[in-house]
Short mmCIF file of N, CA and C in Angstrom, two decimals:
data_model
loop_
_atom_site.label_atom_id
_atom_site.label_comp_id
_atom_site.label_asym_id
_atom_site.label_seq_id
_atom_site.Cartn_x
_atom_site.Cartn_y
_atom_site.Cartn_z
N MET A 1 0.85 -1.17 0.00
CA MET A 1 0.00 0.00 0.00
C MET A 1 0.89 1.24 0.00
N ASP A 2 0.49 2.25 -0.76
CA ASP A 2 1.34 3.43 -0.83
C ASP A 2 1.11 4.36 0.36
N ASP A 3 1.95 5.38 0.45
CA ASP A 3 1.95 6.30 1.59
C ASP A 3 0.63 7.05 1.71
N VAL A 4 0.05 7.46 0.57
CA VAL A 4 -1.21 8.21 0.59
C VAL A 4 -2.32 7.34 1.19
N ALA A 5 -2.43 6.12 0.71
CA ALA A 5 -3.46 5.21 1.21
C ALA A 5 -3.28 4.95 2.70
N THR A 6 -2.06 4.73 3.12
CA THR A 6 -1.78 4.48 4.53
C THR A 6 -2.19 5.67 5.39
N LYS A 7 -1.88 6.88 4.94
CA LYS A 7 -2.26 8.07 5.70
C LYS A 7 -3.77 8.22 5.79
N ILE A 8 -4.48 7.96 4.69
CA ILE A 8 -5.94 8.08 4.70
C ILE A 8 -6.55 7.04 5.63
N ILE A 9 -6.07 5.82 5.57
CA ILE A 9 -6.58 4.78 6.46
C ILE A 9 -6.30 5.13 7.92
N ASP A 10 -5.14 5.69 8.22
CA ASP A 10 -4.83 6.13 9.59
C ASP A 10 -5.79 7.22 10.05
N ILE A 11 -6.13 8.14 9.15
CA ILE A 11 -7.08 9.20 9.49
C ILE A 11 -8.45 8.59 9.77
N LEU A 12 -8.88 7.66 8.94
CA LEU A 12 -10.18 6.99 9.16
C LEU A 12 -10.20 6.31 10.52
N LYS A 13 -9.16 5.57 10.84
CA LYS A 13 -9.09 4.86 12.12
C LYS A 13 -9.14 5.82 13.30
N LYS A 14 -8.52 6.98 13.15
CA LYS A 14 -8.48 7.96 14.23
C LYS A 14 -9.88 8.45 14.60
N HIS A 15 -10.78 8.48 13.62
CA HIS A 15 -12.12 9.02 13.85
C HIS A 15 -13.19 7.96 14.06
N MET A 16 -12.81 6.69 14.02
CA MET A 16 -13.78 5.62 14.22
C MET A 16 -14.00 5.36 15.70
N LYS A 17 -15.25 5.07 16.05
CA LYS A 17 -15.57 4.73 17.45
C LYS A 17 -14.93 3.39 17.82
N GLU A 18 -14.96 2.45 16.88
CA GLU A 18 -14.36 1.13 17.09
C GLU A 18 -13.44 0.83 15.90
N PRO A 19 -12.20 1.30 15.95
CA PRO A 19 -11.29 1.11 14.80
C PRO A 19 -11.10 -0.35 14.43
N LYS A 20 -11.10 -0.61 13.14
CA LYS A 20 -10.85 -1.96 12.62
C LYS A 20 -9.41 -2.03 12.13
N ASP A 21 -8.83 -3.20 12.24
CA ASP A 21 -7.47 -3.40 11.74
C ASP A 21 -7.45 -3.80 10.27
N ASP A 22 -8.58 -4.25 9.76
CA ASP A 22 -8.61 -4.78 8.40
C ASP A 22 -9.18 -3.81 7.36
N ILE A 23 -8.97 -2.52 7.53
CA ILE A 23 -9.42 -1.53 6.55
C ILE A 23 -8.48 -1.57 5.36
N SER A 24 -9.09 -1.56 4.17
CA SER A 24 -8.29 -1.54 2.94
C SER A 24 -8.91 -0.54 1.97
N LEU A 25 -8.31 -0.40 0.81
CA LEU A 25 -8.82 0.52 -0.20
C LEU A 25 -10.17 0.09 -0.74
N THR A 26 -10.54 -1.16 -0.54
CA THR A 26 -11.83 -1.65 -1.04
C THR A 26 -12.92 -1.68 0.03
N THR A 27 -12.60 -1.27 1.24
CA THR A 27 -13.59 -1.24 2.32
C THR A 27 -14.59 -0.12 2.06
N ALA A 28 -15.87 -0.45 2.13
CA ALA A 28 -16.93 0.55 1.94
C ALA A 28 -17.03 1.43 3.18
N LEU A 29 -17.25 2.73 2.96
CA LEU A 29 -17.40 3.64 4.10
C LEU A 29 -18.56 3.21 4.99
N SER A 30 -19.62 2.68 4.40
CA SER A 30 -20.77 2.23 5.20
C SER A 30 -20.39 1.11 6.17
N ASP A 31 -19.37 0.35 5.85
CA ASP A 31 -18.91 -0.72 6.74
C ASP A 31 -18.14 -0.19 7.95
N LEU A 32 -17.72 1.06 7.89
CA LEU A 32 -16.91 1.64 8.96
C LEU A 32 -17.74 2.28 10.06
N LYS A 33 -19.04 2.42 9.83
CA LYS A 33 -19.96 3.00 10.82
C LYS A 33 -19.49 4.38 11.27
N ILE A 34 -19.17 5.22 10.30
CA ILE A 34 -18.72 6.58 10.58
C ILE A 34 -19.91 7.52 10.50
N GLU A 35 -20.12 8.32 11.52
CA GLU A 35 -21.23 9.27 11.55
C GLU A 35 -20.88 10.50 10.72
N SER A 36 -21.91 11.27 10.33
CA SER A 36 -21.71 12.40 9.43
C SER A 36 -20.76 13.45 10.01
N LEU A 37 -20.84 13.73 11.30
CA LEU A 37 -19.93 14.70 11.90
C LEU A 37 -18.49 14.20 11.85
N ASP A 38 -18.32 12.91 12.10
CA ASP A 38 -16.98 12.32 12.01
C ASP A 38 -16.46 12.39 10.57
N LEU A 39 -17.35 12.18 9.60
CA LEU A 39 -16.94 12.25 8.20
C LEU A 39 -16.45 13.65 7.85
N ALA A 40 -17.11 14.68 8.39
CA ALA A 40 -16.66 16.05 8.16
C ALA A 40 -15.26 16.25 8.74
N MET A 41 -15.02 15.73 9.93
CA MET A 41 -13.70 15.86 10.55
C MET A 41 -12.65 15.09 9.76
N ILE A 42 -13.03 13.96 9.19
CA ILE A 42 -12.12 13.19 8.35
C ILE A 42 -11.72 13.99 7.13
N VAL A 43 -12.69 14.64 6.50
CA VAL A 43 -12.40 15.47 5.33
C VAL A 43 -11.44 16.59 5.71
N PHE A 44 -11.69 17.25 6.84
CA PHE A 44 -10.79 18.33 7.29
C PHE A 44 -9.37 17.80 7.52
N ASP A 45 -9.26 16.64 8.15
CA ASP A 45 -7.93 16.05 8.40
C ASP A 45 -7.22 15.71 7.09
N ILE A 46 -7.96 15.17 6.12
CA ILE A 46 -7.36 14.85 4.82
C ILE A 46 -6.88 16.12 4.14
N GLU A 47 -7.70 17.17 4.19
CA GLU A 47 -7.30 18.45 3.59
C GLU A 47 -6.02 18.98 4.24
N ASP A 48 -5.97 18.95 5.56
CA ASP A 48 -4.78 19.44 6.27
C ASP A 48 -3.55 18.58 6.00
N THR A 49 -3.72 17.28 5.99
CA THR A 49 -2.60 16.37 5.79
C THR A 49 -1.97 16.52 4.42
N PHE A 50 -2.81 16.70 3.40
CA PHE A 50 -2.30 16.73 2.03
C PHE A 50 -2.26 18.13 1.42
N GLY A 51 -2.67 19.15 2.19
CA GLY A 51 -2.63 20.51 1.68
C GLY A 51 -3.54 20.72 0.48
N ILE A 52 -4.73 20.11 0.55
CA ILE A 52 -5.69 20.23 -0.55
C ILE A 52 -7.01 20.74 -0.01
N GLU A 53 -7.93 21.09 -0.93
CA GLU A 53 -9.28 21.47 -0.55
C GLU A 53 -10.24 20.56 -1.30
N ILE A 54 -11.10 19.90 -0.55
CA ILE A 54 -12.09 19.01 -1.15
C ILE A 54 -13.40 19.78 -1.24
N PRO A 55 -13.97 19.93 -2.45
CA PRO A 55 -15.23 20.67 -2.60
C PRO A 55 -16.36 20.00 -1.81
N TYR A 56 -17.29 20.81 -1.31
CA TYR A 56 -18.39 20.28 -0.50
C TYR A 56 -19.29 19.36 -1.31
N ASN A 57 -19.35 19.56 -2.61
CA ASN A 57 -20.23 18.73 -3.44
C ASN A 57 -19.53 17.50 -3.99
N ALA A 58 -18.35 17.18 -3.46
CA ALA A 58 -17.58 16.02 -3.95
C ALA A 58 -18.12 14.73 -3.38
#
């Protein structure tokens, strides 16, 4: 797995109520049981980590 994928998975795990060890690039977000507020925080973390801006309609 490349560095970008690893960083994104680490961000997802940080915001999960019950982090899973078996998250991969093919894991569906619905399987992670992430609430909408947590998803917003995940987007903010991804933007900060990679120095990008993700449009709200993405």
